[in-house]
Coordinates of C-alpha atoms and ligand atoms in Angstrom, one line a residue:
M1247 CA 0.1 -0.1 0.0
D1248 CA 2.7 2.3 0.9
T1249 CA 4.8 1.8 -2.2
F1250 CA 1.8 2.1 -4.3
Q1251 CA 1.0 5.6 -2.8
E1252 CA 4.5 6.6 -3.3
A1253 CA 4.4 5.6 -6.9
M1254 CA 1.2 7.8 -7.3
V1255 CA 3.1 10.9 -6.3
T1256 CA 5.9 10.4 -8.6
D1257 CA 4.1 9.3 -11.8
E1258 CA 4.6 11.7 -14.4
T1259 CA 2.7 11.9 -17.8
L1260 CA 2.9 14.1 -21.0
D1261 CA -0.9 14.9 -20.6
P1262 CA -1.4 18.6 -19.4
S1263 CA -2.3 19.2 -15.9
D1264 CA -5.0 21.7 -16.9
W1265 CA -7.0 20.6 -19.9
T1266 CA -9.0 23.8 -20.0
E1267 CA -5.9 25.9 -20.7
V1268 CA -4.9 23.6 -23.6
Q1269 CA -8.3 23.5 -25.0
A1270 CA -8.4 27.4 -25.2
L1271 CA -4.9 27.5 -26.9
S1272 CA -5.9 24.7 -29.3
H1273 CA -8.7 26.6 -30.4
R1274 CA -6.4 29.6 -31.2
I1275 CA -4.1 27.4 -33.2
V1276 CA -7.0 26.3 -35.2
D1277 CA -8.4 29.7 -35.7
D1278 CA -4.9 30.9 -36.7
A1279 CA -4.6 27.8 -39.1
I1280 CA -7.7 28.7 -40.7
G1281 CA -6.6 32.5 -41.3
Y1282 CA -3.2 31.2 -42.5
L1283 CA -5.0 29.2 -45.4
R1284 CA -7.8 31.6 -46.0
D1285 CA -5.2 34.7 -46.5
I1286 CA -2.5 32.7 -48.4
R1287 CA -2.9 34.9 -51.5
D1288 CA -2.1 38.1 -49.5
R1289 CA 1.4 36.7 -48.4
P1290 CA 4.6 36.2 -50.6
V1291 CA 5.1 32.6 -52.0
W1292 CA 8.4 32.5 -50.3
R1293 CA 10.8 34.8 -48.5
E1294 CA 14.3 34.6 -47.2
M1295 CA 14.8 34.1 -43.3
P1296 CA 16.5 37.0 -41.5
V1297 CA 19.5 36.1 -39.4
E1298 CA 17.7 36.1 -36.1
V1299 CA 15.3 33.4 -37.5
R1300 CA 18.2 31.3 -38.6
A1301 CA 19.9 31.8 -35.2
F1302 CA 16.6 30.6 -33.6
F1303 CA 17.4 27.1 -34.9
N1304 CA 20.7 27.0 -33.0
A1305 CA 19.1 27.3 -29.6
P1306 CA 20.4 24.8 -27.2
M1307 CA 18.4 21.6 -26.3
P1308 CA 15.7 22.4 -24.0
R1309 CA 16.2 20.9 -20.6
E1310 CA 13.6 22.6 -18.6
P1311 CA 9.9 23.0 -19.4
A1312 CA 8.1 26.0 -21.2
S1313 CA 4.4 26.8 -21.4
I1314 CA 2.7 25.4 -24.5
A1315 CA 1.7 29.0 -25.3
D1316 CA 5.1 30.1 -25.5
V1317 CA 6.2 27.1 -27.5
Y1318 CA 3.5 27.8 -30.0
S1319 CA 4.2 31.5 -30.2
E1320 CA 7.9 30.4 -31.2
V1321 CA 6.5 28.2 -33.9
A1322 CA 4.2 30.9 -35.3
R1323 CA 6.9 33.4 -35.4
S1324 CA 9.8 31.3 -36.7
V1325 CA 8.4 28.4 -38.6
M1326 CA 4.9 29.3 -39.9
A1327 CA 6.1 32.5 -41.2
Y1328 CA 8.8 31.0 -43.5
P1329 CA 7.2 28.1 -45.3
M1330 CA 8.5 26.5 -48.4
G1331 CA 5.5 28.1 -50.3
N1332 CA 4.1 25.0 -52.1
I1333 CA 0.5 25.7 -50.6
H1334 CA 0.6 29.0 -52.4
P1335 CA -1.5 29.5 -55.6
R1336 CA 1.7 30.7 -57.4
F1337 CA 4.1 27.8 -56.4
W1338 CA 5.1 25.8 -59.5
S1339 CA 8.6 24.7 -58.5
W1340 CA 9.7 21.0 -58.8
Y1341 CA 6.7 19.0 -58.4
M1342 CA 4.5 19.1 -55.4
G1343 CA 0.9 18.9 -54.2
S1344 CA -0.3 22.0 -52.3
S1345 CA -2.1 20.1 -49.4
N1346 CA -5.7 20.9 -48.1
F1347 CA -7.3 21.8 -44.9
T1348 CA -9.4 18.7 -44.6
G1349 CA -6.1 16.6 -44.9
A1350 CA -4.5 18.6 -42.1
L1351 CA -7.4 17.7 -39.9
G1352 CA -7.0 13.9 -40.9
D1353 CA -3.3 14.2 -39.8
F1354 CA -4.2 15.9 -36.5
L1355 CA -6.8 13.1 -35.8
A1356 CA -4.5 10.3 -37.0
A1357 CA -2.0 11.7 -34.5
I1358 CA -4.6 11.8 -31.8
Q1359 CA -5.8 8.3 -32.1
G1360 CA -1.9 7.3 -32.5
S1361 CA -2.5 4.1 -34.1
N1362 CA 0.4 2.0 -35.5
L1363 CA -0.4 0.7 -38.9
A1364 CA 2.0 -2.1 -38.9
G1365 CA -1.2 -4.0 -38.7
G1366 CA -3.7 -5.5 -36.2
N1367 CA -7.5 -5.5 -35.7
H1368 CA -8.5 -2.0 -35.7
A1369 CA -10.4 0.5 -37.7
A1370 CA -7.2 2.4 -38.8
G1371 CA -6.0 -0.8 -40.5
L1372 CA -9.3 -1.3 -42.3
M1373 CA -9.2 2.0 -43.5
D1374 CA -5.5 1.9 -44.8
S1375 CA -6.6 -1.1 -46.9
Q1376 CA -9.8 0.7 -48.0
V1377 CA -7.6 3.6 -49.4
V1378 CA -5.3 1.3 -51.1
D1379 CA -8.4 -0.4 -52.7
W1380 CA -9.7 3.0 -53.9
C1381 CA -6.3 3.6 -55.5
K1382 CA -6.6 0.3 -57.3
E1383 CA -9.8 1.3 -58.7
M1384 CA -8.5 4.7 -59.8
V1385 CA -5.9 3.1 -62.0
G1386 CA -8.0 0.2 -63.1
F1387 CA -6.2 -2.5 -61.2
P1388 CA -8.1 -5.5 -60.3
A1389 CA -9.5 -6.0 -56.8
S1390 CA -7.3 -9.0 -56.5
A1391 CA -4.2 -6.7 -56.6
S1392 CA -2.4 -5.5 -53.5
G1393 CA -0.8 -2.4 -52.5
T1394 CA 0.7 -0.4 -49.5
L1395 CA 0.7 3.3 -48.4
V1396 CA 4.3 4.6 -48.1
S1397 CA 6.0 7.7 -47.4
G1398 CA 6.0 8.9 -51.2
G1399 CA 6.7 8.1 -54.8
S1400 CA 10.4 7.2 -54.2
M1401 CA 9.5 4.3 -51.8
A1402 CA 6.6 3.3 -53.8
N1403 CA 8.9 2.7 -56.7
I1404 CA 11.4 0.9 -54.6
I1405 CA 8.6 -1.5 -53.5
G1406 CA 7.7 -2.2 -57.1
L1407 CA 11.2 -2.8 -58.3
T1408 CA 12.0 -5.1 -55.4
V1409 CA 9.0 -7.2 -56.3
A1410 CA 10.3 -7.1 -60.0
R1411 CA 13.8 -8.1 -58.9
N1412 CA 12.7 -11.1 -56.7
V1413 CA 10.2 -12.4 -59.3
K1414 CA 12.7 -12.2 -62.3
A1415 CA 15.8 -13.2 -60.4
G1416 CA 15.8 -16.9 -61.1
A1417 CA 17.0 -17.6 -57.5
D1418 CA 15.7 -17.1 -54.0
V1419 CA 17.2 -13.5 -53.6
G1420 CA 15.4 -13.0 -50.3
E1421 CA 17.3 -15.9 -48.8
R1422 CA 20.5 -16.0 -50.7
G1423 CA 21.1 -12.4 -51.8
V1424 CA 21.9 -11.0 -55.2
G1425 CA 25.0 -13.1 -55.5
A1426 CA 22.8 -16.2 -56.3
I1427 CA 21.3 -14.5 -59.3
P1428 CA 22.5 -16.7 -62.3
K1429 CA 22.5 -14.0 -64.9
P1430 CA 23.0 -10.5 -64.3
L1431 CA 19.5 -8.7 -64.4
R1432 CA 18.9 -5.6 -66.6
F1433 CA 16.3 -2.9 -66.0
Y1434 CA 15.4 -0.3 -68.6
A1435 CA 13.7 3.1 -68.4
S1436 CA 13.9 6.2 -70.6
D1437 CA 16.7 8.8 -70.2
Q1438 CA 14.2 11.0 -68.4
V1439 CA 13.6 8.5 -65.5
H1440 CA 13.5 10.0 -62.1
S1441 CA 16.6 9.7 -59.9
C1442 CA 14.9 7.6 -57.3
H1443 CA 15.2 4.7 -59.6
R1444 CA 18.9 4.9 -59.5
K1445 CA 18.8 4.9 -55.8
A1446 CA 16.6 2.0 -55.9
M1447 CA 18.9 0.0 -58.1
E1448 CA 21.8 0.8 -55.8
A1449 CA 19.9 -0.1 -52.7
L1450 CA 18.6 -3.3 -54.4
G1451 CA 22.3 -4.6 -54.9
L1452 CA 21.8 -4.5 -58.7
G1453 CA 23.7 -1.3 -59.3
N1454 CA 23.2 1.9 -61.4
R1455 CA 24.7 0.1 -64.5
A1456 CA 22.0 -2.5 -64.4
L1457 CA 19.4 0.3 -65.3
R1458 CA 19.7 1.2 -68.9
R1459 CA 18.7 4.5 -69.9
I1460 CA 16.9 4.3 -73.3
P1461 CA 16.9 7.5 -75.6
T1462 CA 13.9 9.4 -76.1
D1463 CA 12.2 11.0 -79.0
A1464 CA 11.5 14.7 -79.7
G1465 CA 8.6 14.5 -77.4
L1466 CA 10.9 13.1 -74.5
R1467 CA 9.1 9.7 -74.7
M1468 CA 11.0 6.4 -74.5
D1469 CA 12.1 5.3 -78.1
V1470 CA 10.5 1.8 -78.2
D1471 CA 12.6 0.6 -81.0
A1472 CA 15.7 1.6 -79.3
L1473 CA 14.4 -0.4 -76.2
K1474 CA 13.7 -3.5 -78.2
A1475 CA 17.3 -3.3 -79.6
A1476 CA 18.7 -2.9 -76.0
I1477 CA 17.0 -5.8 -74.9
A1478 CA 18.2 -7.9 -77.8
E1479 CA 21.8 -6.8 -77.2
D1480 CA 21.6 -7.6 -73.6
R1481 CA 20.4 -11.1 -74.2
A1482 CA 22.9 -11.7 -76.8
V1483 CA 25.7 -11.0 -74.2
G1484 CA 24.2 -13.2 -71.4
F1485 CA 22.4 -10.5 -69.3
K1486 CA 18.8 -11.2 -68.3
P1487 CA 16.3 -8.5 -69.3
A1488 CA 14.1 -8.2 -66.2
C1489 CA 12.1 -5.1 -66.0
V1490 CA 10.9 -2.1 -68.0
I1491 CA 10.0 1.1 -66.1
G1492 CA 7.6 3.1 -68.0
T1493 CA 7.1 6.8 -66.8
A1494 CA 3.6 8.4 -66.9
G1495 CA 4.6 11.9 -66.6
T1496 CA 8.3 12.6 -66.5
V1497 CA 9.4 15.0 -63.7
N1498 CA 11.3 17.0 -66.3
T1499 CA 8.7 17.9 -69.0
G1500 CA 5.6 15.7 -68.1
A1501 CA 6.2 13.3 -71.0
I1502 CA 4.2 10.0 -70.9
D1503 CA 5.7 6.9 -72.4
D1504 CA 3.7 4.9 -74.6
L1505 CA 2.4 2.6 -71.9
Q1506 CA 0.4 0.3 -74.4
A1507 CA 3.5 -0.4 -76.5
L1508 CA 5.6 -1.0 -73.3
A1509 CA 3.0 -3.3 -71.9
A1510 CA 2.9 -5.3 -75.2
L1511 CA 6.7 -5.4 -75.4
A1512 CA 7.1 -6.5 -71.7
A1513 CA 4.5 -9.4 -72.2
G1514 CA 6.3 -10.6 -75.3
E1515 CA 9.7 -10.3 -73.9
D1516 CA 8.5 -11.8 -70.4
L1517 CA 9.6 -8.5 -68.5
W1518 CA 8.1 -7.2 -65.5
F1519 CA 6.3 -3.8 -66.4
H1520 CA 6.5 -1.2 -63.7
V1521 CA 4.9 2.3 -64.2
D1522 CA 6.3 5.1 -62.4
G1523 CA 3.1 7.1 -62.1
C1524 CA 4.0 9.5 -59.4
I1525 CA 3.0 12.3 -61.6
G1526 CA 0.5 11.0 -64.1
A1527 CA -1.0 7.7 -62.7
L1528 CA -4.1 9.7 -61.4
I1529 CA -4.8 11.2 -64.8
A1530 CA -6.7 8.0 -65.0
I1531 CA -9.5 9.7 -62.9
A1532 CA -9.5 13.0 -65.0
P1533 CA -12.4 12.7 -67.5
E1534 CA -10.8 15.1 -70.2
N1535 CA -7.4 13.5 -70.2
R1536 CA -7.5 10.0 -68.9
S1537 CA -6.7 8.5 -72.5
L1538 CA -3.2 9.9 -72.0
V1539 CA -2.4 7.0 -69.6
A1540 CA -4.2 4.2 -71.4
G1541 CA -2.3 1.0 -70.9
I1542 CA -1.4 1.9 -67.2
E1543 CA -3.8 -0.9 -66.0
Q1544 CA -1.6 -3.4 -67.7
A1545 CA 1.2 -2.9 -65.4
H1546 CA 2.5 -5.4 -62.9
S1547 CA 3.2 -2.7 -60.5
I1548 CA 2.5 1.1 -60.2
A1549 CA 3.9 3.8 -58.0
L1550 CA 1.6 6.7 -57.5
D1551 CA 1.7 9.7 -55.2
P1552 CA -1.4 11.0 -53.3
H1553 CA 0.9 14.0 -52.0
K1554 CA 1.1 15.2 -55.6
W1555 CA -2.3 15.3 -57.4
L1556 CA -4.5 14.3 -54.5
H1557 CA -2.8 17.1 -52.4
A1558 CA -2.5 15.0 -49.4
P1559 CA -0.3 16.7 -46.7
F1560 CA 3.2 15.2 -46.9
E1561 CA 3.8 12.3 -46.7
A1562 CA 1.8 9.8 -48.8
G1563 CA 2.8 7.6 -51.5
C1564 CA 1.3 4.4 -52.7
A1565 CA 2.7 1.2 -54.4
L1566 CA 0.4 -1.3 -56.1
V1567 CA 1.2 -4.9 -57.2
R1568 CA -1.0 -6.6 -59.5
D1569 CA 0.2 -10.2 -58.2
A1570 CA -0.7 -10.0 -54.5
S1571 CA 1.2 -13.1 -53.4
A1572 CA 4.3 -12.1 -55.3
H1573 CA 4.2 -8.7 -53.3
R1574 CA 3.7 -10.5 -50.0
N1575 CA 6.5 -13.1 -50.8
T1576 CA 8.9 -10.3 -51.3
F1577 CA 8.4 -8.7 -47.9
A1578 CA 6.8 -10.9 -45.3
V1579 CA 8.9 -12.4 -42.7
T1580 CA 6.3 -12.0 -39.8
P1581 CA 7.9 -13.3 -36.5
E1582 CA 6.1 -15.2 -33.7
Y1583 CA 5.5 -12.3 -31.6
L1584 CA 3.6 -10.6 -34.4
E1585 CA 1.6 -13.9 -35.5
S1586 CA -2.2 -13.5 -35.8
T1587 CA -4.5 -14.8 -33.2
P1588 CA -7.9 -16.1 -34.1
R1589 CA -9.5 -13.2 -32.4
G1590 CA -8.6 -9.9 -30.6
L1591 CA -6.0 -7.3 -31.4
A1592 CA -3.6 -9.3 -33.6
S1593 CA -6.4 -10.9 -35.6
G1594 CA -6.2 -8.2 -38.3
Q1595 CA -3.9 -8.1 -41.4
W1596 CA -0.1 -7.5 -40.8
L1597 CA 0.2 -4.5 -43.3
H1598 CA 3.9 -4.4 -42.6
D1599 CA 4.3 -7.6 -44.7
Y1600 CA 3.9 -5.5 -47.8
G1601 CA 6.9 -3.2 -47.4
L1602 CA 10.0 -2.3 -45.5
Q1603 CA 8.6 -0.4 -42.6
T1604 CA 7.4 -2.1 -39.4
S1605 CA 5.9 0.8 -37.6
R1606 CA 3.6 2.6 -40.0
G1607 CA 1.6 6.0 -39.4
F1608 CA -2.2 6.4 -40.2
R1609 CA -1.5 7.9 -43.6
A1610 CA -4.9 6.7 -44.9
L1611 CA -6.9 9.1 -42.8
K1612 CA -5.9 12.3 -44.5
I1613 CA -6.5 10.8 -48.0
W1614 CA -9.7 9.0 -47.0
M1615 CA -11.2 12.4 -45.4
A1616 CA -10.6 14.6 -48.4
L1617 CA -11.7 11.9 -50.8
K1618 CA -15.0 11.5 -48.9
E1619 CA -15.5 15.2 -48.6
H1620 CA -14.9 16.1 -52.2
G1621 CA -15.5 12.8 -54.1
V1622 CA -13.1 11.3 -56.6
E1623 CA -14.7 13.1 -59.6
K1624 CA -13.7 16.5 -58.1
F1625 CA -10.1 15.5 -57.9
G1626 CA -10.4 14.2 -61.6
R1627 CA -11.6 17.6 -62.6
L1628 CA -8.8 19.4 -60.6
I1629 CA -6.2 17.3 -62.5
D1630 CA -8.0 18.3 -65.8
Q1631 CA -8.1 22.0 -64.7
N1632 CA -4.2 22.0 -64.1
I1633 CA -3.6 20.5 -67.4
A1634 CA -5.8 23.1 -69.2
Q1635 CA -3.9 26.0 -67.2
A1636 CA -0.7 24.6 -68.6
R1637 CA -2.1 24.7 -72.0
H1638 CA -3.3 28.2 -71.4
L1639 CA 0.2 29.2 -70.3
T1640 CA 1.8 27.3 -73.3
A1641 CA -0.4 29.4 -75.8
Q1642 CA 0.5 32.7 -74.0
I1643 CA 4.1 31.8 -74.3
E1644 CA 3.8 31.0 -77.8
A1645 CA 2.1 34.1 -78.6
E1646 CA 4.8 36.2 -76.9
P1647 CA 7.9 37.0 -79.0
A1648 CA 10.0 37.4 -75.9
L1649 CA 9.4 34.0 -74.6
E1650 CA 10.2 30.7 -76.1
L1651 CA 8.5 27.2 -75.5
M1652 CA 11.4 24.7 -74.7
A1653 CA 9.5 21.3 -74.9
P1654 CA 6.1 20.2 -75.8
T1655 CA 3.5 20.5 -73.1
T1656 CA 1.8 17.2 -72.5
I1657 CA 0.2 17.7 -69.1
N1658 CA 0.7 20.2 -66.5
I1659 CA 4.4 21.0 -66.9
V1660 CA 5.6 24.0 -69.2
C1661 CA 9.3 24.4 -70.0
F1662 CA 10.2 27.6 -71.4
R1663 CA 12.6 30.6 -71.2
H1664 CA 13.0 34.3 -71.8
R1665 CA 14.8 35.0 -75.0
L1666 CA 17.8 37.3 -75.4
D1667 CA 18.8 38.4 -78.8
G1668 CA 22.1 37.0 -79.9
A1669 CA 23.0 35.5 -76.5
S1670 CA 25.0 32.4 -76.0
E1671 CA 23.4 29.4 -74.2
E1672 CA 25.6 30.3 -71.2
R1673 CA 24.4 33.9 -71.0
L1674 CA 20.7 32.8 -71.5
K1675 CA 21.2 30.5 -68.5
A1676 CA 22.5 33.2 -66.3
F1677 CA 19.7 35.6 -67.5
N1678 CA 16.8 33.2 -66.8
T1679 CA 18.2 32.0 -63.7
E1680 CA 18.5 35.6 -62.5
I1681 CA 14.7 36.1 -63.4
M1682 CA 13.7 32.9 -61.6
L1683 CA 15.6 34.0 -58.4
R1684 CA 13.9 37.6 -58.5
L1685 CA 10.5 36.1 -59.0
Q1686 CA 11.2 33.9 -55.6
E1687 CA 12.8 36.8 -53.7
E1688 CA 10.2 39.1 -54.5
G1689 CA 7.7 36.7 -53.5
I1690 CA 5.8 36.6 -56.7
A1691 CA 6.0 33.1 -57.9
A1692 CA 8.1 30.1 -57.6
L1693 CA 9.4 28.3 -60.7
S1694 CA 12.3 25.9 -60.9
D1695 CA 14.7 25.2 -63.7
T1696 CA 15.9 22.3 -65.8
T1697 CA 17.8 20.9 -69.0
V1698 CA 15.7 20.0 -71.9
H1699 CA 17.7 18.5 -75.0
G1700 CA 20.8 20.0 -73.4
R1701 CA 19.4 23.5 -73.1
H1702 CA 18.7 25.4 -69.9
C1703 CA 15.1 26.5 -69.2
L1704 CA 12.5 27.5 -66.6
R1705 CA 9.8 25.1 -65.7
A1706 CA 6.3 25.6 -64.1
A1707 CA 4.8 22.5 -62.8
I1708 CA 1.1 23.2 -62.2
T1709 CA 0.0 20.8 -59.3
N1710 CA -1.9 23.2 -57.4
H1711 CA -5.6 23.5 -56.7
R1712 CA -5.4 27.1 -55.7
T1713 CA -3.9 28.3 -59.1
R1714 CA -6.0 30.4 -61.3
C1715 CA -5.4 31.4 -64.9
D1716 CA -4.8 35.0 -64.0
D1717 CA -2.0 33.8 -61.5
L1718 CA -0.2 32.4 -64.9
D1719 CA -0.9 35.6 -66.8
L1720 CA 0.6 37.5 -63.9
L1721 CA 3.7 35.3 -64.0
L1722 CA 4.3 36.2 -67.6
R1723 CA 3.9 39.9 -67.1
E1724 CA 6.2 39.8 -64.2
M1725 CA 8.9 37.8 -66.2
L1726 CA 8.7 40.4 -68.9
R1727 CA 9.2 43.2 -66.4
L1728 CA 12.1 41.3 -64.8
G1729 CA 13.5 40.6 -68.1
K1730 CA 13.7 44.2 -69.0
E1731 CA 15.2 45.0 -65.4
V1732 CA 17.9 42.4 -65.6
E1733 CA 18.8 43.3 -69.2
A1734 CA 19.1 46.9 -68.1
A1735 CA 21.1 46.1 -65.1
A1736 CA 23.6 44.0 -67.3
R1737 CA 24.0 46.9 -69.7
A1738 CA 24.7 49.3 -66.9
D1739 CA 27.6 47.0 -65.8
Ligands
PLP708 C1 8.0 12.9 -57.4 C2 8.3 11.8 -58.3 C3 9.0 10.8 -57.6 C4 9.4 10.7 -56.3 O1 8.4 10.9 -55.4 P1 8.5 11.3 -53.9 O2 7.1 11.3 -53.4 O3 9.1 12.7 -54.1 O4 9.3 10.4 -53.1 C5 9.3 9.7 -58.5 N1 9.1 9.7 -59.7 C6 8.4 10.8 -60.3 C7 8.2 10.9 -61.9 C8 8.2 12.0 -59.6 O5 7.6 12.9 -60.2

């Protein structure tokens, strides 16, 4: 009895001692969050952090407590005020979704419930499987396929490529390792393939050289004849062609490989057909443009990215595998302490049998809530809207003599640059980079840059449900203004 009472006195918890105080502060945080999103247009896309803010992040590790109100005001001042900017309507850098409020509530509730999606018999586990089922349906995969929610497209691709390696290895790679593979495997992708595939090949023990980059045509799509030739050449010298990676929407220009041709070729050559659909797989739900990704449903595996065109708050990716048992055989190593029981908490599915993580967050909720609220059809229309906006921007660029389109616009990525009469490629690069940086520093818009067919250019990737056509018109007006400004400064030098 005595020891029990003693223990009571010293028991500590992370729960607040006064819930009423926390409640009031939490309401304020929600109010601030709503204002933050509502007034997003009034703020710059991005701004540089002053030295005091940078210094804030060098503060020593806190040993003593602070009030949650003080902690929150530090976050508001030094973190919330300096975002990356991808939720802003004029953010078109790299390739990112723009999040959504309902998804943020989903993340909050997921953390409040705190469930671990390694598996087990609880509602979050069922919802995780349901969201995977919805993703299968979106891309036209059969109900018998399997899948898993992961951190993003890079992990989703590595899941697909791991299954491909194990299925095509001709040896039990899981047990014996890559050294047991009788003939070196070869994977194929276009020269526009995302860099995560290189990392995957390295991590899989196959090595970067085992991923052959196939040249692309003028539209930056994989040259299927060149692929055929590469496969024949590799077979002749004793390699085993194992997998072709088709890209549905390259990160550089949005090009979509001929998925039907690749599916047919893979079937004829007995290759695994993986589609990197991080950008474009979800075009399958867009009524105006879905034919662009016809053939994706024939893949053996697909990587897609709900944190891109479904605008889920980071992180959320999804890997789908047509052959569910090949998927499970690649990853399942369930130990005894995690074995299922006939009833109770452990009687559910072990979701960790489909990937590399053991503990898994409740990513499904933020996706599920936004899909339920808006319906899949609206997400499809928003994808069509971004593609229409990219076509609008393309038309404006083509009509403006000072600007030059640098790659065909297939979907929502536009590659272009400001011209500069008689300037070398090197000067053009410096000139356009300066325009891009001023656009960012003045908080007007965020673009990124890239190289297409060996030439530098700027790039607008419109994966943004907040963008309006007039935002794109403003971008071009500001680019022309900055173009004059930068040219004048150069002449003055
Ligand atoms: C974004 C992207 C990836 C990587 O996805 P993450 O979610 O950033 O990990 C892979 N491939 C393509 C084509 C992409 O656009």
